[in-house]
Amino acid sequence: MGTMTEQFDIAIIGAGPGGYAAALRAAELGRSVALIERDATLGGTCLNRGCIPSKALITATHTIDTVHRAAELGVQAHVDGIDYGTLRDYRRHVVETMTGGLAALLAHRGVTVFHGAATDLREIAGTADAETGANLAVTVTGNPVERFRKAQAAEPLDASVVIEAGDVILATGAEPRPLPGIPFAGALIDSTQALELDEFPASAVIVGAGAVAVEFASMWNAAGVDVTLLIRKDRVLSGWNRRTAATLTRELTRQGVKVVKGTAVTRVDTGANLGATVHYTRDGGDEQQVWGEIVLAAIGRDPNTRFDWLARAGVTLDDHGYVACDALGRTHAPHVWAVGDIVAGHALAHRAFEQGVTVAESIARLDPKPVDETTVPQIVFSHPEAACVGLTGQEATADPNLNDVKETAYPMLGNARMLMSGVGGAMTVVSGERADRPDVPVVLGVHIVAPVASDLIAEAEQLVGNRVPLAEAARLIHPHPTFSETLGEALLKADGRPLHTR
Ligand SMILES: Cc1cc2nc3c(=O)[nH]c(=O)nc-3n(C[C@H](O)[C@H](O)[C@H](O)COP(=O)(O)OP(=O)(O)OC[C@H]3O[C@@H](n4cnc5c(N)ncnc54)[C@H](O)[C@@H]3O)c2cc1C
């Protein structure tokens, strides 16, 4: 008695890429779905404060890059400044169009959205509900909880609603990680705040060497911000193929980003004055300092899993707070699944989509293949972009099931479009033979720095994911003159018959 209860086949907590993809696929498979989201809008980090707003801003700063280069091509053009009001409206318009479109699509598929926070998850005492099979209950708390069905109009319910379901999918995402012992405060901000700044700062110190740090460095630098990038190693993207990472580091430096290598941040003064001062040591030496109007810490993200109700429900976490689960997303609690950034691995939207789809299909007993972590493409939307898929040469060499591993580097300036683009690049193809199929070299990994690497990597993913023999891959025709020919030429070279290269 008292609390309002609703029943669904599946309850999903979190409406980011992992949760909403699971909802869309489950609804398509005929399941009734409750999608629970605490934010006012759907789409999670990706649509609201990640992929989409960052790429909207990057689209704007690419335009600045293009204008800056115009004179070299004989075109007279000049950047007179940035109208920040228009830029903000553009970013918001893109985000609102995407989140609104998502809400409409979910409604169209028949997914019921609950606006409120999941605050409890428990097994229903006794056996499963005889009629519906539901044996899990999620409590949703709101002010009040609102329900959105087909008509998409908000239906206010109680302050607390219980959703009973046969399966629960956890998709609560991640949040920016602060520097160890140094909380975000004042001018020391996270990526969410950085995307919302009214104006680009005159100077910025960025701490980090991953995708988010590099994207902001590239974007702000293009807009004329004095950018200092503090990295721990000797290159950005240090977990990537060395040549790719070194090439991108060099390009950033060439374009004016001050990349400071071998640093460890010791302290950040965010005093009452404008800006913040970052204190750091370099290669273990004396402390140095650098001031920025803004200091962006982008050293990674932590999973949103520190809920006491998760532990009570029998969901276990690893040492870093990621949900412990098998390759199909099954947690230690029966009928509770996990997808997206709360699962250790590549924290990327397209991986979350695929995990969401896979879990929905597992629940529908379609027996899907688990998501293969090694064929998730990784991308950085800097200028030029970086992208990779599959193994690095080092990883492939260390794998006892792979033989005759080869790394083939293609000189990008042999490509006409690369030459015209005015930026440097790199392309490395890793190939080798699998123990179960000797004498048939396959494409194991592709690593790219190029203006459109994020698009080029899609073809590479097909080759790596489908274990395409190198000889067949190298037969594919690439349209001329395009950036995609760089991959074609690299494959030909890897196959021992280079065409436009030596
Ligand atoms: C600046 C930035 C740029 C990025 N750019 C890219 C990119 O270009 N490409 C790419 O692939 N990835 C990018 N990412 C990463 C991408 O955003 C994430 O990998 C993706 O959003 C993860 O999806 P998710 O569903 O796991 O979680 P999220 O998108 O984080 O969504 C989780 C949702 O769960 C909700 N939630 C949490 N707890 C509760 C609760 N108790 N009750 C109800 N709701 C709850 C949250 O409000 C949130 O909406 C970027 C990230 C950042 C920060």
Coordinates of C-alpha atoms and ligand atoms in Angstrom, one line a residue:
M1 CA 0.0 0.0 0.0
G2 CA 1.1 3.6 -0.3
T3 CA 3.9 3.7 -2.9
M4 CA 2.9 3.6 -6.5
T5 CA 4.2 0.6 -8.3
E6 CA 4.5 0.0 -12.1
Q7 CA 5.6 -3.1 -13.9
F8 CA 7.8 -3.5 -16.9
D9 CA 9.9 -6.3 -18.5
I10 CA 13.1 -4.2 -18.2
A11 CA 14.1 -1.2 -16.1
I12 CA 17.1 0.8 -17.2
I13 CA 18.9 3.2 -14.9
G14 CA 20.5 6.0 -16.9
A15 CA 19.6 7.4 -20.3
G16 CA 23.1 7.9 -21.8
P17 CA 24.3 6.0 -24.9
G18 CA 24.4 2.7 -23.0
G19 CA 21.0 3.0 -21.4
Y20 CA 19.1 4.5 -24.3
A21 CA 20.5 2.1 -26.9
A22 CA 19.4 -0.8 -24.7
A23 CA 16.0 0.8 -24.4
L24 CA 15.6 1.2 -28.1
R25 CA 16.7 -2.3 -28.9
A26 CA 14.6 -3.9 -26.1
A27 CA 11.5 -2.1 -27.2
E28 CA 12.2 -3.1 -30.8
L29 CA 12.2 -6.7 -29.6
G30 CA 8.8 -6.3 -28.0
R31 CA 9.8 -5.7 -24.4
S32 CA 8.1 -3.2 -22.2
V33 CA 10.8 -0.8 -21.0
A34 CA 11.1 1.8 -18.2
L35 CA 14.1 4.2 -18.8
I36 CA 15.0 6.1 -15.6
E37 CA 17.0 9.4 -15.9
R38 CA 17.7 11.9 -13.2
D39 CA 18.8 14.7 -15.6
A40 CA 16.2 17.0 -17.1
T41 CA 17.2 15.9 -20.6
L42 CA 18.0 12.5 -22.1
G43 CA 21.2 11.4 -23.7
G44 CA 23.6 11.4 -20.7
T45 CA 27.1 12.7 -20.8
C46 CA 27.5 12.2 -24.6
L47 CA 24.6 14.4 -25.7
N48 CA 24.6 16.9 -22.9
R49 CA 28.2 17.4 -21.8
G50 CA 30.5 15.2 -23.9
C51 CA 30.6 14.1 -27.6
I52 CA 28.0 16.4 -29.0
P53 CA 28.7 19.9 -27.4
S54 CA 32.5 19.3 -27.7
K55 CA 32.2 18.5 -31.4
A56 CA 29.9 21.5 -32.0
L57 CA 32.6 23.8 -30.5
I58 CA 35.3 21.9 -32.5
T59 CA 33.3 22.5 -35.7
A60 CA 33.5 26.2 -35.0
T61 CA 37.2 26.2 -34.3
H62 CA 37.9 24.2 -37.4
T63 CA 36.4 27.0 -39.3
I64 CA 39.0 29.3 -37.7
D65 CA 41.8 26.9 -38.7
T66 CA 40.5 27.0 -42.2
V67 CA 40.4 30.8 -42.4
H68 CA 43.9 31.0 -40.9
R69 CA 45.2 28.9 -43.7
A70 CA 43.3 30.6 -46.4
A71 CA 46.0 33.1 -47.3
E72 CA 48.3 30.2 -48.1
L73 CA 45.8 29.1 -50.7
G74 CA 45.4 32.6 -52.2
V75 CA 42.1 33.2 -50.5
Q76 CA 41.8 36.5 -48.6
A77 CA 39.9 35.9 -45.4
H78 CA 40.3 37.1 -41.9
V79 CA 39.0 36.0 -38.4
D80 CA 37.5 39.2 -36.9
G81 CA 36.6 37.5 -33.6
I82 CA 34.1 35.1 -32.1
D83 CA 30.6 36.1 -31.4
Y84 CA 30.2 34.0 -28.2
G85 CA 26.4 34.5 -28.0
T86 CA 26.0 33.0 -31.5
L87 CA 28.5 30.2 -30.7
R88 CA 26.6 29.3 -27.5
D89 CA 23.2 29.3 -29.3
Y90 CA 24.7 27.1 -32.0
R91 CA 26.1 24.6 -29.4
R92 CA 22.8 24.6 -27.5
H93 CA 20.8 24.2 -30.7
V94 CA 22.8 21.2 -31.7
V95 CA 22.5 19.6 -28.2
E96 CA 18.7 20.4 -27.9
T97 CA 18.0 19.0 -31.4
M98 CA 19.8 15.7 -30.5
T99 CA 18.3 15.3 -27.0
G100 CA 14.8 16.3 -28.3
G101 CA 15.2 13.9 -31.2
L102 CA 16.2 11.1 -28.8
A103 CA 13.1 11.7 -26.6
A104 CA 10.8 11.6 -29.7
L105 CA 12.4 8.3 -30.9
L106 CA 12.1 6.6 -27.5
A107 CA 8.5 7.7 -27.3
H108 CA 7.9 6.4 -30.8
R109 CA 9.3 3.0 -29.8
G110 CA 7.0 2.9 -26.8
V111 CA 9.7 3.3 -24.1
T112 CA 8.3 4.9 -20.9
V113 CA 10.7 7.5 -19.5
F114 CA 10.7 8.2 -15.7
H115 CA 12.4 11.5 -14.7
G116 CA 13.8 10.9 -11.3
A117 CA 16.8 9.3 -9.6
A118 CA 17.1 5.6 -8.9
T119 CA 17.6 5.4 -5.2
D120 CA 17.2 1.7 -4.4
L121 CA 17.4 -1.7 -6.1
R122 CA 16.3 -4.9 -4.4
E123 CA 15.0 -8.3 -5.1
I124 CA 11.3 -8.7 -4.5
A125 CA 10.9 -10.9 -1.4
G126 CA 9.8 -14.5 -2.2
T127 CA 9.5 -15.8 -5.7
A128 CA 9.1 -13.9 -8.8
D129 CA 5.7 -12.3 -9.5
A130 CA 3.7 -15.2 -10.9
E131 CA 2.0 -13.1 -13.6
T132 CA 4.8 -10.9 -14.9
G133 CA 8.0 -12.7 -13.9
A134 CA 9.3 -9.5 -12.2
N135 CA 11.6 -10.2 -9.3
L136 CA 13.5 -6.9 -9.1
A137 CA 12.3 -3.5 -7.8
V138 CA 13.8 -0.1 -8.5
T139 CA 12.8 2.8 -6.4
V140 CA 12.7 6.1 -8.3
T141 CA 12.7 9.4 -6.3
G142 CA 11.8 12.8 -7.7
N143 CA 10.2 16.0 -7.0
P144 CA 7.8 14.5 -8.0
V145 CA 8.8 11.6 -10.4
E146 CA 7.5 12.4 -13.8
R147 CA 6.5 9.9 -16.4
F148 CA 6.7 10.4 -20.2
R149 CA 4.8 8.1 -22.5
K150 CA 4.0 8.2 -26.2
A151 CA 2.5 11.7 -26.1
Q152 CA 5.7 12.9 -24.4
A153 CA 3.8 15.1 -22.0
A154 CA 5.1 15.1 -18.4
E155 CA 2.8 13.2 -16.1
P156 CA 3.6 14.0 -12.5
L157 CA 3.5 11.0 -10.2
D158 CA 4.4 10.6 -6.5
A159 CA 7.7 11.6 -4.9
S160 CA 8.6 8.0 -5.0
V161 CA 7.7 5.3 -7.5
V162 CA 8.6 1.6 -7.5
I163 CA 9.3 0.0 -10.8
E164 CA 9.2 -3.8 -10.8
A165 CA 11.0 -5.6 -13.6
G166 CA 12.3 -9.0 -14.7
D167 CA 15.7 -7.4 -15.6
V168 CA 17.5 -4.3 -14.6
I169 CA 20.2 -2.6 -16.7
L170 CA 22.6 -0.3 -15.0
A171 CA 23.9 2.5 -17.2
T172 CA 24.8 5.3 -14.8
G173 CA 27.9 6.5 -16.6
A174 CA 30.9 8.4 -15.3
E175 CA 32.0 11.8 -14.1
P176 CA 35.2 13.8 -14.3
R177 CA 38.0 12.6 -12.0
P178 CA 39.6 15.4 -9.9
L179 CA 43.4 15.6 -9.6
P180 CA 44.5 13.4 -6.7
G181 CA 43.7 15.4 -3.5
I182 CA 42.8 18.6 -5.4
P183 CA 39.1 19.1 -5.8
F184 CA 37.6 21.2 -8.6
A185 CA 37.2 24.8 -7.4
G186 CA 37.3 28.3 -8.8
A187 CA 39.3 28.4 -12.1
L188 CA 40.2 24.7 -11.7
I189 CA 37.4 23.2 -13.8
D190 CA 36.2 19.9 -15.3
S191 CA 35.2 19.3 -18.9
T192 CA 31.5 19.9 -18.2
Q193 CA 32.3 23.4 -17.0
A194 CA 34.8 23.9 -19.8
L195 CA 32.1 23.3 -22.4
E196 CA 29.8 25.8 -20.7
L197 CA 32.3 28.7 -20.5
D198 CA 30.8 32.0 -21.7
E199 CA 33.9 32.7 -23.6
F200 CA 37.2 31.0 -24.4
P201 CA 39.8 32.0 -21.9
A202 CA 42.9 34.1 -22.9
S203 CA 45.1 31.4 -21.5
A204 CA 44.5 27.8 -20.3
V205 CA 46.5 25.1 -18.6
I206 CA 45.2 21.6 -19.4
V207 CA 46.3 18.7 -17.3
G208 CA 45.9 15.4 -19.1
A209 CA 46.9 13.5 -22.2
G210 CA 43.8 11.6 -23.2
A211 CA 41.1 12.4 -25.7
V212 CA 39.3 15.1 -23.7
A213 CA 42.6 16.9 -22.8
V214 CA 43.9 16.8 -26.4
E215 CA 40.5 17.9 -27.9
F216 CA 40.3 21.0 -25.7
A217 CA 44.0 21.8 -26.3
S218 CA 43.5 21.6 -30.1
M219 CA 40.2 23.5 -30.0
W220 CA 41.3 26.3 -27.7
N221 CA 44.6 26.7 -29.5
A222 CA 42.8 27.2 -32.8
A223 CA 40.7 29.9 -31.2
G224 CA 43.9 31.8 -30.1
V225 CA 44.0 30.7 -26.5
D226 CA 47.5 30.4 -25.1
V227 CA 47.4 26.7 -24.2
T228 CA 49.8 24.8 -22.0
L229 CA 49.3 21.1 -21.9
L230 CA 50.9 19.3 -18.9
I231 CA 51.4 15.6 -19.6
R232 CA 53.0 12.9 -17.6
K233 CA 54.8 11.0 -20.3
D234 CA 56.8 12.2 -23.4
R235 CA 53.7 12.1 -25.6
V236 CA 49.9 12.5 -25.6
L237 CA 47.8 9.3 -25.9
S238 CA 50.6 7.3 -24.4
G239 CA 48.7 4.0 -24.5
W240 CA 48.4 4.3 -28.3
N241 CA 50.8 3.2 -31.0
R242 CA 53.9 5.2 -30.4
R243 CA 54.2 6.7 -33.9
T244 CA 50.6 7.9 -33.8
A245 CA 51.0 9.4 -30.4
A246 CA 54.3 11.0 -31.3
T247 CA 52.9 12.4 -34.5
L248 CA 49.9 14.0 -32.8
T249 CA 52.1 15.4 -30.1
R250 CA 54.4 17.0 -32.7
E251 CA 51.4 18.4 -34.6
L252 CA 50.0 20.0 -31.5
T253 CA 53.4 21.5 -30.7
R254 CA 53.8 22.8 -34.3
Q255 CA 50.4 24.5 -34.1
G256 CA 51.5 26.4 -30.9
V257 CA 50.3 24.2 -28.0
K258 CA 53.0 24.3 -25.3
V259 CA 53.3 20.6 -24.5
V260 CA 55.2 20.2 -21.2
K261 CA 56.3 16.6 -20.9
G262 CA 57.2 14.4 -17.8
T263 CA 55.1 16.5 -15.4
A264 CA 53.5 15.6 -12.1
V265 CA 51.1 18.2 -10.6
T266 CA 51.7 18.8 -6.9
R267 CA 49.3 21.7 -6.1
V268 CA 46.9 24.1 -7.7
D269 CA 46.3 27.6 -6.2
T270 CA 42.8 28.7 -7.0
G271 CA 43.0 31.7 -4.6
A272 CA 40.7 34.6 -4.7
N273 CA 42.5 36.2 -7.8
L274 CA 41.6 35.6 -11.4
G275 CA 42.8 32.2 -12.7
A276 CA 44.8 29.5 -11.1
T277 CA 48.5 28.5 -10.7
V278 CA 49.5 24.9 -11.3
H279 CA 52.6 23.7 -9.4
Y280 CA 54.3 20.7 -10.9
T281 CA 57.6 18.9 -11.0
R282 CA 59.2 17.9 -14.2
D283 CA 61.0 14.5 -14.5
G284 CA 61.2 14.5 -10.7
G285 CA 63.1 17.9 -10.6
D286 CA 62.4 21.1 -8.8
E287 CA 58.9 22.5 -8.6
Q288 CA 57.8 24.8 -11.3
Q289 CA 54.6 26.7 -11.9
V290 CA 52.4 27.9 -14.7
W291 CA 49.4 30.3 -14.5
G292 CA 46.2 30.0 -16.5
E293 CA 43.0 32.0 -16.6
I294 CA 41.4 28.5 -16.6
V295 CA 42.9 25.2 -15.5
L296 CA 41.2 22.2 -17.0
A297 CA 41.9 18.9 -15.3
A298 CA 41.1 16.1 -17.8
I299 CA 42.9 13.1 -16.4
G300 CA 40.1 10.6 -16.7
R301 CA 36.6 9.8 -15.5
D302 CA 35.3 7.7 -12.6
P303 CA 32.3 5.4 -12.8
N304 CA 29.1 6.5 -11.1
T305 CA 28.8 3.4 -9.0
R306 CA 29.3 4.6 -5.4
F307 CA 25.7 4.0 -4.5
D308 CA 25.1 2.0 -1.3
W309 CA 22.0 0.4 -2.9
L310 CA 24.1 -1.2 -5.5
A311 CA 26.2 -3.1 -3.0
R312 CA 23.0 -4.0 -1.1
A313 CA 21.6 -5.5 -4.2
G314 CA 24.6 -7.8 -4.6
V315 CA 26.3 -5.9 -7.5
T316 CA 30.0 -6.0 -6.9
L317 CA 32.6 -3.5 -8.0
D318 CA 36.3 -3.9 -8.9
D319 CA 39.0 -1.8 -7.1
H320 CA 38.5 1.1 -9.4
G321 CA 34.7 1.2 -8.9
Y322 CA 33.8 -0.4 -12.2
V323 CA 30.9 -2.9 -12.0
A324 CA 32.2 -6.5 -12.1
C325 CA 30.5 -8.3 -14.9
D326 CA 31.1 -10.9 -17.6
A327 CA 31.7 -10.1 -21.3
L328 CA 27.9 -10.0 -21.9
G329 CA 27.4 -7.5 -19.1
R330 CA 26.0 -9.9 -16.5
T331 CA 26.8 -8.6 -13.0
H332 CA 27.0 -10.8 -9.9
A333 CA 23.3 -10.1 -9.0
P334 CA 20.9 -12.3 -11.1
H335 CA 19.1 -10.4 -13.8
V336 CA 21.1 -7.2 -13.2
W337 CA 23.2 -6.1 -16.2
A338 CA 25.8 -3.3 -16.7
V339 CA 26.7 -1.3 -19.8
G340 CA 28.7 1.8 -20.8
D341 CA 31.3 3.7 -18.8
I342 CA 30.6 1.8 -15.6
V343 CA 32.1 -1.3 -17.2
A344 CA 36.0 -1.2 -17.4
G345 CA 37.3 -0.7 -20.9
H346 CA 37.0 2.0 -23.6
A347 CA 34.8 4.8 -22.2
L348 CA 33.2 5.7 -25.6
A349 CA 29.7 6.2 -26.7
H350 CA 29.8 3.8 -29.6
R351 CA 31.0 1.0 -27.3
A352 CA 28.1 1.8 -24.9
F353 CA 25.6 1.6 -27.8
E354 CA 26.8 -1.8 -28.8
Q355 CA 26.8 -3.1 -25.2
G356 CA 23.3 -1.7 -24.8
V357 CA 22.1 -3.6 -27.9
T358 CA 23.9 -6.7 -26.8
V359 CA 22.4 -6.8 -23.3
A360 CA 18.9 -6.2 -24.8
E361 CA 19.5 -9.1 -27.1
S362 CA 20.8 -11.3 -24.3
I363 CA 17.7 -10.6 -22.3
A364 CA 15.6 -11.5 -25.3
R365 CA 17.7 -14.8 -25.6
L366 CA 19.0 -14.0 -29.0
D367 CA 22.4 -15.2 -27.9
P368 CA 24.5 -12.2 -29.3
K369 CA 28.2 -12.2 -29.5
P370 CA 29.8 -10.1 -26.7
V371 CA 31.3 -6.8 -27.6
D372 CA 34.9 -7.3 -28.6
E373 CA 36.9 -4.7 -26.7
T374 CA 39.9 -5.0 -29.1
T375 CA 37.8 -3.9 -32.1
V376 CA 36.3 -0.8 -30.6
P377 CA 37.6 2.2 -32.6
Q378 CA 39.2 5.0 -30.6
I379 CA 39.0 8.5 -31.8
V380 CA 40.3 12.0 -30.9
F381 CA 38.8 14.9 -32.6
S382 CA 41.8 17.2 -32.6
H383 CA 43.1 18.9 -35.7
P384 CA 44.4 16.6 -37.2
E385 CA 42.3 13.8 -35.8
A386 CA 43.7 10.6 -34.4
A387 CA 42.0 7.2 -34.6
C388 CA 42.9 3.6 -34.1
V389 CA 41.4 0.2 -33.9
G390 CA 42.8 -3.2 -33.0
L391 CA 46.3 -4.0 -31.7
T392 CA 49.5 -2.0 -31.6
G393 CA 52.6 -3.8 -32.9
Q394 CA 53.7 -4.2 -29.4
E395 CA 50.5 -5.8 -28.3
A396 CA 50.4 -8.1 -31.3
T397 CA 54.0 -9.2 -30.8
A398 CA 53.3 -10.1 -27.1
D399 CA 50.3 -12.2 -28.1
P400 CA 51.4 -15.9 -28.3
N401 CA 48.5 -16.7 -30.7
L402 CA 49.9 -14.3 -33.3
N403 CA 52.9 -14.9 -35.6
D404 CA 54.9 -12.9 -38.1
V405 CA 53.7 -9.6 -36.8
K406 CA 54.6 -6.7 -39.0
E407 CA 54.2 -3.0 -38.7
T408 CA 53.9 -1.0 -42.0
A409 CA 54.2 2.8 -41.9
Y410 CA 52.8 4.7 -44.9
P411 CA 54.3 8.2 -45.6
M412 CA 51.1 10.3 -45.5
L413 CA 52.5 13.1 -47.6
G414 CA 52.5 10.8 -50.6
N415 CA 48.7 11.3 -50.5
A416 CA 47.4 14.3 -52.5
R417 CA 44.7 15.2 -50.1
M418 CA 47.0 15.1 -47.1
L419 CA 49.4 17.4 -49.0
M420 CA 46.6 19.8 -49.6
S421 CA 45.4 19.7 -46.0
G422 CA 48.6 21.3 -44.7
V423 CA 48.8 19.1 -41.6
G424 CA 51.0 16.2 -40.8
G425 CA 49.8 12.7 -40.3
A426 CA 50.7 9.1 -39.8
M427 CA 49.4 5.7 -40.8
T428 CA 50.5 2.4 -39.4
V429 CA 49.0 -1.0 -40.3
V430 CA 49.7 -3.9 -38.0
S431 CA 49.4 -7.3 -39.7
G432 CA 50.2 -10.9 -38.7
E433 CA 49.1 -14.5 -38.8
R434 CA 46.7 -16.1 -36.3
A435 CA 47.8 -19.4 -34.9
D436 CA 44.5 -21.0 -36.0
R437 CA 45.0 -19.8 -39.6
P438 CA 48.7 -19.9 -40.4
D439 CA 50.0 -18.5 -43.7
V440 CA 47.1 -16.1 -44.0
P441 CA 48.2 -12.7 -42.7
V442 CA 45.3 -10.6 -41.5
V443 CA 44.9 -6.9 -40.6
L444 CA 45.3 -6.7 -36.8
G445 CA 45.4 -3.0 -36.2
V446 CA 45.3 0.4 -37.9
H447 CA 46.5 3.6 -36.3
I448 CA 45.9 7.0 -38.0
V449 CA 46.6 10.7 -37.7
A450 CA 44.9 12.6 -40.5
P451 CA 42.2 15.3 -40.8
V452 CA 39.4 12.8 -41.2
A453 CA 40.9 9.9 -39.2
S454 CA 37.5 9.5 -37.4
D455 CA 35.9 8.5 -40.7
L456 CA 38.8 6.5 -42.1
I457 CA 38.8 4.3 -39.1
A458 CA 35.4 2.8 -40.0
E459 CA 36.9 0.9 -42.9
A460 CA 39.8 -0.2 -40.7
E461 CA 37.3 -1.5 -38.2
Q462 CA 35.6 -3.7 -40.8
L463 CA 39.0 -5.2 -41.7
V464 CA 40.1 -5.8 -38.2
G465 CA 36.7 -6.9 -36.8
N466 CA 36.1 -9.3 -39.6
R467 CA 39.6 -10.6 -39.6
V468 CA 39.9 -9.9 -43.3
P469 CA 43.0 -11.4 -44.9
L470 CA 45.6 -8.8 -45.8
A471 CA 45.7 -9.9 -49.5
E472 CA 41.9 -9.4 -49.8
A473 CA 41.9 -6.1 -47.9
A474 CA 44.6 -4.8 -50.2
R475 CA 42.5 -5.5 -53.3
L476 CA 39.8 -3.0 -52.2
I477 CA 39.6 0.0 -54.5
H478 CA 39.7 3.4 -53.0
P479 CA 38.3 6.5 -54.7
H480 CA 40.9 8.9 -56.0
P481 CA 41.9 11.5 -54.8
T482 CA 40.7 10.9 -51.2
F483 CA 42.2 10.6 -47.8
S484 CA 40.9 7.0 -47.8
E485 CA 43.6 6.1 -50.3
T486 CA 46.1 6.4 -47.4
L487 CA 44.7 3.2 -46.0
G488 CA 44.6 1.5 -49.4
E489 CA 48.2 2.4 -50.1
A490 CA 49.3 1.2 -46.6
L491 CA 47.5 -2.1 -47.1
L492 CA 49.2 -2.6 -50.5
K493 CA 52.6 -1.8 -48.9
A494 CA 51.8 -4.2 -46.0
D495 CA 50.9 -6.9 -48.6
G496 CA 54.3 -6.5 -50.2
R497 CA 53.2 -4.7 -53.3
P498 CA 53.4 -0.9 -52.7
L499 CA 51.9 1.1 -55.6
H500 CA 52.5 4.9 -55.0
T501 CA 55.2 4.3 -52.4
R502 CA 58.6 2.7 -52.3
Ligands
LIG1 C1 34.1 16.1 -23.0 C2 33.8 14.7 -23.5 C3 33.8 14.4 -24.8 C4 33.5 13.1 -25.3 N1 33.5 12.9 -26.6 C5 33.3 11.6 -27.0 C6 33.3 11.4 -28.4 O1 33.5 12.2 -29.3 N2 33.0 10.1 -28.8 C7 32.7 9.1 -28.0 O2 32.4 8.0 -28.4 N3 32.7 9.3 -26.6 C8 32.9 10.6 -26.1 N4 32.9 10.8 -24.8 C9 32.6 9.7 -23.9 C10 31.0 9.4 -23.9 O3 30.4 10.6 -23.5 C11 30.7 8.3 -22.9 O4 31.5 7.2 -23.2 C12 29.3 7.9 -22.9 O5 28.4 9.0 -22.6 C13 29.0 6.8 -21.9 O6 27.7 6.5 -21.9 P1 26.9 5.8 -20.7 O7 25.6 5.5 -21.1 O8 27.7 4.8 -20.1 O9 26.9 7.0 -19.6 P2 26.5 8.5 -19.5 O10 26.4 9.1 -20.9 O11 27.4 9.1 -18.6 O12 25.0 8.5 -19.0 C14 24.7 8.0 -17.7 C15 23.3 8.6 -17.3 O13 22.9 8.0 -16.1 C16 22.3 9.0 -15.3 N5 22.3 8.5 -13.9 C17 23.3 8.3 -13.1 N6 22.9 7.8 -11.9 C18 21.5 7.8 -12.0 C19 20.5 7.4 -11.0 N7 20.9 7.0 -9.8 N8 19.3 7.5 -11.4 C20 18.9 8.0 -12.7 N9 19.8 8.3 -13.6 C21 21.1 8.2 -13.2 C22 23.1 10.2 -15.6 O14 22.4 11.4 -15.2 C23 23.4 10.1 -17.0 O15 22.5 10.8 -17.8 C24 33.1 12.1 -24.3 C25 33.1 12.4 -23.0 C26 33.4 13.7 -22.5 C27 33.3 14.0 -21.1

